[in-house]
Amino acid sequence: MIVAYLDPGTGSILFQALVGAALASLFTLKIFWSRVKNFVASTVLRRPGTHAHDDLD
Amino acid sequence: MTTSTRRDVPGSFRDPRGVVFESDGVIYREVRQDYRGDYDRLMQSGLYGVLVEEGLLIPHEEISLDSEAGPDTYRILRPERIPFISYPYEWSFSQLRVAALATLRIQQIALRHGMSLRDASAYNIQFYAGRPLLIDTLSFETYSEGAPWVAYRQFCQHFLAPLALMAYCDVRLGQLLRIHLDGVPLDLATSLLPWRSRLRPGLLIHLRLHARSQRRHASDNGSSNTREARLSRNGMLGLLDSLQSVVNGLHWRPEGTEWADYEQGDSYVPEALSHKEAVVRRFIEEVRPESLWDLGANTGRFSRIAAELGVPTVSLDLDPGAVERHWLSCVERGEQRVLPLVVDFSNPSPAMGWAHQERMSLAERGPAGMALALALIHHMVIGNNVPLPRVASFMASLAPWLAIEFVPREDPKVQQLLAHREDIFTGYTQANFESAFKTQYEIEGVEAIRESRRVLYLLRRK
C-alpha cells in the first residue's frame, strides 16, 4: 500500500507498474552488456574494466 | 513549546513529520516522533554518512535544545547553514540539470541502503560551495520491495518537463516553474514540446505516455487500485537509469542569445576595463563585506574579483545565456564562492506560494553585505523608465554598501537604448544621479574610469 504525504498521482503510480517490467528488462540487458564489455576489456584486451552499474544485486 | 525566539520557517509546513524553524538566527530542523523509525534508519544504515561524504546531503548536528522540544519532538537537528537560498526558476539550464542528476543519484544510493526518496522537489536542492545539495534530511523513507516511486510524478514535473522544454523549445520556458510551484504539469509540457521530442524514448515514456496515464486516471476518484501496483526493485533501478539517461541526453547551448556575447561587444577599451576592475577590487577591499550581490553580473567578470577576495557572491543576471556561461565557467574553475542566478533586476523574484510565504522574494533573502551595480543604472532608468530616486531606494534596501557605475547619456550603450524612442530622460544626468543617491547614501568614493566617461561610486547607506 502506498502512503505518501504528497499525492503521488494515481496515473503516475499505475504507469510505473505498466512500464516497470520493460524498464527492468532493459536495465538488466544494459548491466549484462556492460559486464560483457568489462570482461572482454579485462581478459582479452587486458584493460581495467569500468563498473558503470553496480546497483544490481 | 513555542518560545519567544522560535519562528517556524513559513515554507516548511507540508510534511507533518518535521518542521524547520529559526531561533536566535540559527536554522533548526525538528524531527517529530512519527518520523523516528525512518530517521534512525537514515542515520544507522550508513546512508547519511555516504551521502554527506559524497557532498549530496546537508550535514547536520543533533543538538539538545530543551526549550524548543515538545512532546512530539524526537530530535532537533542543526543543519549546516546555506548562505543563500535559491529557487529552481532562478537556475540556468545546467544548474537545473545537475540538480536533477543529484536527485537521481541520491535515490540510487538510498535504495542500496533500503531507503527511498519520498519526495523529489527541486526546492529541496540548494547550491552550496558550487554543488547541488539535498537540504531536506527528512526526505527518506524505508523502501519496501515492490513499491513504486512515490516521487516519480514530482521528479518529472520539477525537473524533466522544464529541462525538456528548455532544451527543445526555448530556454525561457524554465520560467514556467515560477507559475507552477509544484512543477510543470506534464500535459502542458507535452502540448508545448515539438513532435521530434517523441523520437527520444525517454521523453516519450516519462512525459508523453506518463501524461496520458495521468489523464486516463484523472477522474478515477480512487477506483483504480494503486495498492496492487508494483514496481520491482529492478524496475525501480531501470526507471532511475532511464531518467538518468534522458536527463544526461538533454543539452542547451547559449549561442545566439541576446546577451551571450555582450561582454565581447562591451563599449570598453582594454585600459578602461582593467582600470574598472582595479577600482572595483579596491572598493570591495575597503568594505570587506560578508557577502556580495552582483546585480547585472553578465558572465561574472566582476563577481570573480569578489570571490578572489574571499567574499561569497550571488551573481544575478536576466539573461539565461549569460548565466549559463557563468555557471559553466564556475564549474570549470571549481569556483565555490559564486552562485550565478537568472534574476531580472527590474522584476526580481517575488514572494510566492501559500500566503505569499512559501518562497521568499529576492529582497527577503537579503540583506547582502554589499551590492555591485555595474553598467546597470541606464537599463533601469532608460530601459525600464524607473526614476533615479526609486532605483536608489530599492538598492538601499538590499545592502548597506553599494558600488555603482554611472553610465552617462553620451555613452554608446545609452544612445543605443535611446535610438528608437523619444528621449524623455532629460533628468538623467550625473548631478541628478548623485542627488538621488545622496538621499539614501553617503558618498565614500568616486573614481572616473580612464578612457571612458563612466564613473564608479562607492556608497554607504545612511
Coordinates of C-alpha atoms in Angstrom, one line a residue:
Chain A
M1 CA 0.0 0.0 0.0
I2 CA 1.3 3.5 -0.8
V3 CA 1.2 6.1 1.9
A4 CA 2.7 9.4 0.9
Y5 CA 2.4 12.9 2.3
L6 CA 2.3 14.2 -1.2
D7 CA -0.1 13.0 -3.8
P8 CA 1.9 10.6 -5.9
G9 CA -0.8 10.7 -8.6
T10 CA -2.9 7.6 -9.4
G11 CA -1.8 7.8 -13.1
S12 CA 1.9 8.1 -12.1
I13 CA 1.8 5.1 -9.8
L14 CA -0.1 2.9 -12.3
F15 CA 2.1 4.0 -15.1
Q16 CA 5.2 2.8 -13.2
A17 CA 3.6 -0.6 -12.8
L18 CA 2.9 -0.6 -16.5
V19 CA 6.4 0.3 -17.8
G20 CA 8.3 -1.2 -14.9
A21 CA 8.8 -4.7 -16.4
A22 CA 10.1 -3.3 -19.7
L23 CA 12.4 -0.9 -17.9
A24 CA 13.6 -3.7 -15.7
S25 CA 14.4 -5.9 -18.7
L26 CA 16.3 -3.1 -20.5
F27 CA 18.2 -2.3 -17.3
T28 CA 19.2 -6.0 -16.9
L29 CA 20.3 -6.2 -20.5
K30 CA 22.4 -3.0 -20.0
I31 CA 24.1 -4.4 -17.0
F32 CA 24.7 -7.7 -18.8
W33 CA 26.2 -5.9 -21.8
S34 CA 28.4 -3.7 -19.6
R35 CA 29.7 -6.8 -17.8
V36 CA 30.4 -8.5 -21.2
K37 CA 32.3 -5.4 -22.3
N38 CA 34.2 -5.3 -19.0
F39 CA 35.1 -9.0 -19.3
V40 CA 36.3 -8.5 -22.8
A41 CA 38.3 -5.4 -21.9
S42 CA 39.9 -7.0 -18.8
T43 CA 40.7 -10.5 -20.1
V44 CA 41.1 -10.1 -23.9
L45 CA 42.3 -6.6 -24.2
R46 CA 43.9 -6.5 -20.7
R47 CA 42.5 -3.2 -19.8
P48 CA 41.0 -2.3 -16.4
G49 CA 37.2 -2.6 -16.7
T50 CA 34.8 0.1 -15.7
H51 CA 31.9 -0.6 -13.3
A52 CA 29.2 1.6 -14.7
H53 CA 26.4 -0.2 -12.9
D54 CA 27.0 -1.7 -9.5
D55 CA 23.4 -1.3 -8.4
L56 CA 22.1 -4.7 -9.4
D57 CA 22.2 -7.1 -6.5
Chain B
M1 CA 6.6 24.6 23.2
T2 CA 6.9 27.9 21.4
T3 CA 9.3 30.3 22.9
S4 CA 9.6 33.9 22.2
T5 CA 12.6 33.4 19.8
R6 CA 11.3 30.5 17.8
R7 CA 9.9 31.2 14.4
D8 CA 8.7 28.4 12.1
V9 CA 10.0 28.9 8.6
P10 CA 6.8 29.7 6.7
G11 CA 7.6 27.5 3.7
S12 CA 8.0 24.4 5.9
F13 CA 4.5 23.0 6.5
R14 CA 3.7 20.3 4.0
D15 CA 5.3 17.5 5.8
P16 CA 3.9 16.8 9.2
R17 CA 6.8 14.7 10.3
G18 CA 9.2 17.6 10.7
V19 CA 9.5 21.3 10.6
V20 CA 12.2 23.9 10.0
F21 CA 12.4 26.7 12.4
E22 CA 14.7 29.6 13.3
S23 CA 15.8 30.6 16.7
D24 CA 18.2 33.3 17.5
G25 CA 19.3 33.5 13.9
V26 CA 20.1 29.8 13.7
I27 CA 18.2 27.4 11.5
Y28 CA 17.0 24.1 13.1
R29 CA 15.0 21.1 11.8
E30 CA 12.7 19.4 14.3
V31 CA 12.2 15.6 13.7
R32 CA 8.8 14.5 15.0
Q33 CA 8.2 11.2 16.8
D34 CA 6.4 9.7 13.8
Y35 CA 9.5 10.0 11.7
R36 CA 11.6 8.3 14.3
G37 CA 11.9 4.9 12.5
D38 CA 13.0 6.4 9.2
Y39 CA 15.3 8.9 10.8
D40 CA 17.1 6.2 12.8
R41 CA 17.4 4.1 9.6
L42 CA 18.9 7.0 7.7
M43 CA 21.5 7.6 10.4
Q44 CA 22.2 3.9 11.2
S45 CA 22.1 2.3 7.8
G46 CA 25.2 4.3 6.7
L47 CA 23.1 6.3 4.1
Y48 CA 23.6 9.6 5.9
G49 CA 27.3 9.1 6.0
V50 CA 27.7 8.1 2.4
L51 CA 25.5 11.0 1.1
V52 CA 27.3 13.5 3.3
E53 CA 30.7 12.2 2.2
E54 CA 29.7 12.4 -1.5
G55 CA 28.5 16.0 -0.9
L56 CA 24.9 15.2 -1.8
L57 CA 23.2 15.7 1.6
I58 CA 23.5 18.6 4.0
P59 CA 25.4 17.7 7.1
H60 CA 23.8 18.3 10.5
E61 CA 24.4 18.0 14.2
E62 CA 21.9 16.6 16.6
I63 CA 21.6 19.0 19.4
S64 CA 19.7 19.2 22.7
L65 CA 17.6 22.3 22.7
D66 CA 15.1 21.6 25.6
S67 CA 13.5 25.0 25.3
E68 CA 12.3 24.1 21.7
A69 CA 11.4 20.4 22.3
G70 CA 7.7 19.4 22.6
P71 CA 6.0 16.1 23.3
D72 CA 6.1 15.2 19.6
T73 CA 9.8 16.0 19.2
Y74 CA 12.2 13.2 18.5
R75 CA 15.3 15.1 17.6
I76 CA 16.4 18.6 16.9
L77 CA 19.0 19.0 14.1
R78 CA 21.2 21.9 13.3
P79 CA 22.0 21.7 9.6
E80 CA 24.9 23.5 8.1
R81 CA 23.8 26.9 7.1
I82 CA 23.2 27.6 3.4
P83 CA 24.3 31.2 2.8
F84 CA 21.8 31.9 0.1
I85 CA 18.6 30.1 -0.7
S86 CA 17.9 30.0 -4.5
Y87 CA 14.9 28.6 -6.4
P88 CA 14.7 26.5 -9.5
Y89 CA 13.1 29.3 -11.5
E90 CA 16.4 31.2 -10.9
W91 CA 18.6 28.4 -12.1
S92 CA 20.2 28.2 -15.5
F93 CA 19.6 25.1 -17.7
S94 CA 22.8 23.3 -16.4
Q95 CA 22.0 24.1 -12.8
L96 CA 18.6 22.5 -13.1
R97 CA 20.2 19.6 -14.9
V98 CA 22.8 18.9 -12.2
A99 CA 20.1 19.2 -9.5
A100 CA 18.1 16.6 -11.4
L101 CA 21.1 14.3 -11.7
A102 CA 21.9 14.7 -8.0
T103 CA 18.3 13.8 -7.0
L104 CA 18.5 10.6 -9.1
R105 CA 21.9 9.7 -7.7
I106 CA 20.6 10.2 -4.1
Q107 CA 17.7 7.9 -4.9
Q108 CA 20.0 5.2 -6.3
I109 CA 22.3 5.4 -3.2
A110 CA 19.2 5.4 -0.9
L111 CA 17.9 2.2 -2.5
R112 CA 21.2 0.4 -1.6
H113 CA 20.6 1.3 2.0
G114 CA 17.0 0.1 2.0
M115 CA 15.5 3.6 1.7
S116 CA 13.8 5.7 -0.9
L117 CA 13.1 9.4 -1.5
R118 CA 9.5 10.2 -0.6
D119 CA 9.7 13.5 -2.5
A120 CA 11.8 14.8 -5.4
S121 CA 11.1 18.5 -5.1
A122 CA 13.6 20.8 -6.8
Y123 CA 13.2 23.1 -3.9
N124 CA 14.9 20.5 -1.7
I125 CA 18.1 21.1 -3.6
Q126 CA 20.3 24.1 -2.9
F127 CA 23.6 25.1 -4.4
Y128 CA 26.3 25.1 -1.8
A129 CA 30.0 25.6 -2.5
G130 CA 29.3 25.2 -6.2
R131 CA 27.4 21.9 -5.9
P132 CA 23.8 20.7 -5.6
L133 CA 22.9 19.5 -2.2
L134 CA 19.8 17.9 -0.7
I135 CA 18.8 20.1 2.2
D136 CA 15.7 18.1 3.4
T137 CA 17.1 15.5 5.7
L138 CA 13.6 14.0 6.2
S139 CA 13.1 13.2 2.5
F140 CA 13.8 9.5 3.1
E141 CA 11.5 6.6 3.9
T142 CA 12.1 2.9 4.3
Y143 CA 11.9 1.2 1.0
S144 CA 9.6 -1.7 0.7
E145 CA 10.3 -4.2 -2.1
G146 CA 7.8 -3.8 -4.9
A147 CA 6.6 -0.3 -4.0
P148 CA 6.5 2.2 -6.9
W149 CA 8.4 5.5 -6.5
V150 CA 6.0 8.0 -4.9
A151 CA 8.2 10.9 -6.0
Y152 CA 8.2 9.9 -9.7
R153 CA 5.4 12.4 -10.7
Q154 CA 7.2 15.2 -8.8
F155 CA 10.6 14.4 -10.4
C156 CA 9.1 14.6 -13.9
Q157 CA 7.3 17.9 -13.1
H158 CA 10.1 19.6 -11.2
F159 CA 13.0 18.5 -13.4
L160 CA 12.3 16.5 -16.6
A161 CA 9.5 18.6 -18.0
P162 CA 11.2 22.0 -17.6
L163 CA 14.5 20.7 -18.8
A164 CA 12.9 19.2 -21.9
L165 CA 11.1 22.4 -22.6
M166 CA 14.3 24.5 -22.2
A167 CA 16.3 22.1 -24.5
Y168 CA 13.6 21.6 -27.2
C169 CA 11.6 24.8 -27.2
D170 CA 13.0 27.8 -25.5
V171 CA 15.3 28.2 -22.5
R172 CA 12.9 30.9 -21.1
L173 CA 10.3 28.2 -20.5
G174 CA 12.2 27.4 -17.3
Q175 CA 10.2 30.4 -16.0
L176 CA 7.1 28.1 -16.0
L177 CA 8.4 26.9 -12.7
R178 CA 7.7 30.4 -11.3
I179 CA 4.0 29.9 -12.1
H180 CA 3.7 26.2 -11.3
L181 CA 5.2 25.8 -7.9
D182 CA 4.8 22.0 -7.9
G183 CA 6.5 21.7 -11.3
V184 CA 5.3 22.0 -14.9
P185 CA 2.2 19.9 -15.4
L186 CA 3.0 17.1 -17.8
D187 CA 0.1 17.7 -20.1
L188 CA 1.2 21.3 -20.5
A189 CA 4.8 20.2 -21.2
T190 CA 3.7 17.7 -23.9
S191 CA 1.4 20.2 -25.6
L192 CA 4.4 22.6 -26.0
L193 CA 7.1 20.1 -26.9
P194 CA 7.8 19.7 -30.7
W195 CA 7.0 16.4 -32.5
R196 CA 10.7 15.5 -32.7
S197 CA 10.8 15.1 -28.9
R198 CA 8.9 11.9 -29.4
L199 CA 11.9 10.4 -31.1
R200 CA 13.7 10.3 -27.8
P201 CA 12.3 7.2 -26.0
G202 CA 12.9 8.7 -22.5
L203 CA 10.8 11.8 -23.2
L204 CA 8.2 9.7 -25.0
I205 CA 7.9 7.4 -21.9
H206 CA 8.3 9.8 -19.0
L207 CA 6.5 12.8 -20.4
R208 CA 4.0 11.8 -23.1
L209 CA 2.9 8.3 -22.0
H210 CA 3.1 9.3 -18.4
A211 CA 0.9 12.3 -19.1
R212 CA -1.5 10.1 -21.0
S213 CA -1.7 7.8 -18.0
Q214 CA -2.4 10.7 -15.7
R215 CA -5.1 11.9 -18.0
R216 CA -6.7 8.5 -18.2
H217 CA -6.8 8.1 -14.4
A218 CA -7.5 11.8 -13.6
S219 CA -11.2 11.1 -12.8
D220 CA -10.7 7.7 -11.1
N221 CA -11.5 9.0 -7.6
G222 CA -9.6 6.2 -6.2
S223 CA -11.4 3.5 -8.1
S224 CA -8.2 2.3 -9.7
N225 CA -6.3 0.1 -7.4
T226 CA -3.0 1.7 -6.7
R227 CA -2.5 -0.7 -3.8
E228 CA -1.8 -3.5 -6.1
A229 CA 0.5 -1.5 -8.3
R230 CA 4.0 -3.0 -8.1
L231 CA 7.4 -2.0 -9.3
S232 CA 10.1 -4.5 -8.7
R233 CA 13.5 -3.4 -7.4
N234 CA 14.9 -3.9 -10.8
G235 CA 12.1 -1.9 -12.3
M236 CA 12.9 0.9 -9.9
L237 CA 16.6 0.8 -10.9
G238 CA 15.5 0.7 -14.6
L239 CA 13.2 3.7 -14.1
L240 CA 16.1 5.7 -12.5
D241 CA 18.6 4.6 -15.1
S242 CA 16.2 5.6 -17.8
L243 CA 15.5 9.0 -16.2
Q244 CA 19.3 9.5 -15.8
S245 CA 19.9 8.7 -19.5
V246 CA 17.2 11.1 -20.7
V247 CA 18.4 13.9 -18.4
N248 CA 22.0 13.3 -19.4
G249 CA 20.9 13.5 -23.1
L250 CA 19.3 16.9 -22.8
H251 CA 21.6 19.8 -23.8
W252 CA 21.2 23.5 -24.4
R253 CA 23.9 25.9 -25.6
P254 CA 23.7 29.6 -25.2
E255 CA 24.9 30.6 -28.6
G256 CA 22.8 33.3 -30.3
T257 CA 21.1 34.6 -27.2
E258 CA 20.7 38.3 -26.9
W259 CA 23.4 38.9 -24.3
A260 CA 25.7 35.9 -24.5
D261 CA 28.3 38.0 -26.4
Y262 CA 27.6 41.2 -24.5
E263 CA 30.9 41.2 -22.8
Q264 CA 32.8 41.0 -26.1
G265 CA 30.6 43.7 -27.5
D266 CA 31.1 46.0 -24.5
S267 CA 32.0 49.6 -25.1
Y268 CA 35.2 49.5 -23.0
V269 CA 38.7 49.7 -24.4
P270 CA 41.1 47.4 -22.6
E271 CA 42.6 50.1 -20.4
A272 CA 39.2 51.2 -19.2
L273 CA 38.3 47.7 -18.4
S274 CA 41.4 47.0 -16.4
H275 CA 41.0 50.3 -14.5
K276 CA 37.4 49.5 -13.8
E277 CA 38.5 46.1 -12.4
A278 CA 41.1 47.7 -10.2
V279 CA 38.6 50.2 -8.8
V280 CA 36.0 47.6 -8.1
R281 CA 38.7 45.5 -6.4
R282 CA 39.7 48.4 -4.2
F283 CA 36.1 49.2 -3.3
I284 CA 35.4 45.6 -2.2
E285 CA 38.7 45.6 -0.3
E286 CA 37.7 48.7 1.5
V287 CA 34.3 47.4 2.6
R288 CA 35.3 43.7 3.2
P289 CA 31.7 42.6 3.1
E290 CA 30.5 39.2 4.4
S291 CA 28.5 38.7 1.2
L292 CA 28.0 40.5 -2.1
W293 CA 25.2 40.6 -4.7
D294 CA 26.4 41.4 -8.2
L295 CA 23.3 43.0 -9.8
G296 CA 23.5 42.5 -13.6
A297 CA 26.6 40.3 -13.4
N298 CA 26.5 39.1 -17.0
T299 CA 29.1 36.3 -17.2
G300 CA 30.7 37.2 -13.9
R301 CA 33.8 39.1 -14.6
F302 CA 33.4 41.3 -11.5
S303 CA 31.9 38.6 -9.3
R304 CA 35.2 36.8 -9.8
I305 CA 37.0 39.7 -8.2
A306 CA 34.8 39.5 -5.1
A307 CA 35.3 35.7 -5.0
E308 CA 39.1 36.1 -5.2
L309 CA 38.8 38.4 -2.2
G310 CA 37.0 35.6 -0.4
V311 CA 33.6 37.1 -0.5
P312 CA 30.6 34.8 -1.0
T313 CA 28.9 36.2 -4.1
V314 CA 25.4 35.9 -5.6
S315 CA 25.5 36.9 -9.3
L316 CA 22.2 38.0 -10.8
D317 CA 21.5 38.5 -14.5
L318 CA 18.4 38.4 -16.5
D319 CA 19.9 36.6 -19.5
P320 CA 19.8 32.8 -19.2
G321 CA 22.6 32.6 -21.7
A322 CA 25.0 34.7 -19.7
V323 CA 24.1 32.9 -16.5
E324 CA 24.6 29.5 -18.2
R325 CA 28.1 30.6 -19.4
H326 CA 28.9 32.0 -16.0
W327 CA 27.8 28.8 -14.2
L328 CA 29.8 26.6 -16.6
S329 CA 32.9 28.7 -16.1
C330 CA 32.4 28.4 -12.3
V331 CA 32.2 24.6 -12.7
E332 CA 35.3 24.6 -14.9
R333 CA 37.3 26.6 -12.4
G334 CA 36.0 24.8 -9.3
E335 CA 34.6 28.1 -8.1
Q336 CA 32.9 27.6 -4.8
R337 CA 32.1 31.2 -3.7
V338 CA 30.0 32.4 -6.6
L339 CA 26.3 31.4 -7.3
P340 CA 25.1 32.7 -10.7
L341 CA 21.3 33.0 -10.9
V342 CA 18.8 34.1 -13.5
V343 CA 17.1 37.1 -12.0
D344 CA 15.8 40.2 -13.8
F345 CA 16.6 43.1 -11.6
S346 CA 13.7 45.1 -13.0
N347 CA 11.3 42.3 -12.0
P348 CA 13.0 40.4 -9.2
S349 CA 11.6 37.1 -7.9
P350 CA 8.5 37.8 -5.8
A351 CA 7.3 36.1 -2.6
M352 CA 5.1 33.2 -3.7
G353 CA 3.1 30.2 -2.6
W354 CA 0.7 29.8 0.2
A355 CA 0.0 33.2 2.0
H356 CA 2.9 34.6 -0.1
Q357 CA 5.2 32.9 2.3
E358 CA 6.4 29.6 0.8
R359 CA 9.1 31.1 -1.5
M360 CA 10.9 34.3 -0.4
S361 CA 11.3 37.3 -2.6
L362 CA 14.8 38.4 -3.6
A363 CA 14.8 41.2 -1.1
E364 CA 13.7 38.9 1.8
R365 CA 16.7 36.8 1.2
G366 CA 18.9 39.8 1.9
P367 CA 20.4 42.0 3.0
A368 CA 23.8 41.4 1.4
G369 CA 26.8 43.0 2.9
M370 CA 27.4 44.9 -0.3
A371 CA 25.8 45.3 -3.7
L372 CA 27.6 45.8 -7.0
A373 CA 25.6 47.6 -9.8
L374 CA 27.9 47.9 -12.8
A375 CA 26.6 49.0 -16.2
L376 CA 23.1 48.6 -14.8
I377 CA 21.7 52.1 -14.0
H378 CA 20.9 53.0 -17.6
H379 CA 19.0 49.8 -18.1
M380 CA 16.8 50.7 -15.1
V381 CA 16.3 54.4 -15.7
I382 CA 16.1 54.5 -19.5
G383 CA 15.5 50.9 -20.5
N384 CA 12.8 50.4 -17.8
N385 CA 11.6 54.0 -17.0
V386 CA 12.3 53.7 -13.3
P387 CA 13.0 57.2 -11.8
L388 CA 16.5 57.6 -10.2
P389 CA 15.2 58.0 -6.6
R390 CA 13.3 54.8 -6.8
V391 CA 16.4 52.9 -8.1
A392 CA 18.3 54.4 -5.1
S393 CA 15.8 53.4 -2.5
F394 CA 15.4 49.8 -3.8
M395 CA 19.1 49.3 -3.9
A396 CA 19.5 50.8 -0.4
S397 CA 17.0 48.2 0.9
L398 CA 19.3 45.4 -0.4
A399 CA 22.6 46.2 1.1
P400 CA 24.3 48.8 3.3
W401 CA 27.1 49.3 0.8
L402 CA 26.8 49.9 -2.9
A403 CA 29.4 50.1 -5.6
I404 CA 27.6 51.6 -8.6
E405 CA 28.7 52.7 -12.0
F406 CA 27.1 55.8 -13.6
V407 CA 26.8 55.5 -17.3
P408 CA 26.3 58.9 -18.9
R409 CA 23.9 59.9 -21.6
E410 CA 26.7 60.2 -24.2
D411 CA 27.8 56.6 -23.7
P412 CA 27.1 54.4 -26.8
K413 CA 25.1 51.9 -24.7
V414 CA 22.8 54.7 -23.5
Q415 CA 22.5 56.0 -27.1
Q416 CA 21.6 52.5 -28.2
L417 CA 18.8 52.4 -25.7
L418 CA 17.5 55.8 -26.9
A419 CA 17.9 55.0 -30.6
H420 CA 14.3 54.3 -31.3
R421 CA 12.4 56.2 -28.7
E422 CA 11.5 59.6 -27.6
D423 CA 14.1 61.0 -25.2
I424 CA 12.0 61.7 -22.1
F425 CA 15.0 61.3 -19.8
T426 CA 16.4 64.8 -19.7
G427 CA 16.8 64.3 -15.9
Y428 CA 19.2 61.5 -16.5
T429 CA 22.4 63.5 -15.5
Q430 CA 25.3 62.8 -13.2
A431 CA 24.2 65.6 -10.9
N432 CA 20.7 64.2 -10.6
F433 CA 22.1 60.7 -10.1
E434 CA 24.2 62.0 -7.2
S435 CA 21.4 63.9 -5.6
A436 CA 19.0 60.9 -5.9
F437 CA 21.5 58.5 -4.3
K438 CA 22.6 61.1 -1.7
T439 CA 19.1 60.8 -0.1
Q440 CA 19.9 57.2 0.8
Y441 CA 23.7 57.1 0.9
E442 CA 26.9 58.9 1.9
I443 CA 29.4 59.0 -1.0
E444 CA 32.6 57.3 0.2
G445 CA 34.5 57.1 -3.0
V446 CA 34.2 58.5 -6.6
E447 CA 36.5 57.4 -9.4
A448 CA 36.2 58.3 -13.1
I449 CA 37.1 55.3 -15.3
R450 CA 40.0 56.0 -17.6
E451 CA 39.4 56.2 -21.3
S452 CA 35.7 56.3 -20.7
R453 CA 33.1 58.8 -19.4
R454 CA 31.7 56.4 -16.9
V455 CA 32.1 57.0 -13.1
L456 CA 32.3 54.5 -10.3
Y457 CA 30.9 55.4 -6.8
L458 CA 31.3 53.7 -3.5
L459 CA 28.2 54.5 -1.4
R460 CA 27.4 53.8 2.3
R461 CA 23.8 53.7 3.4
K462 CA 22.8 56.5 5.8

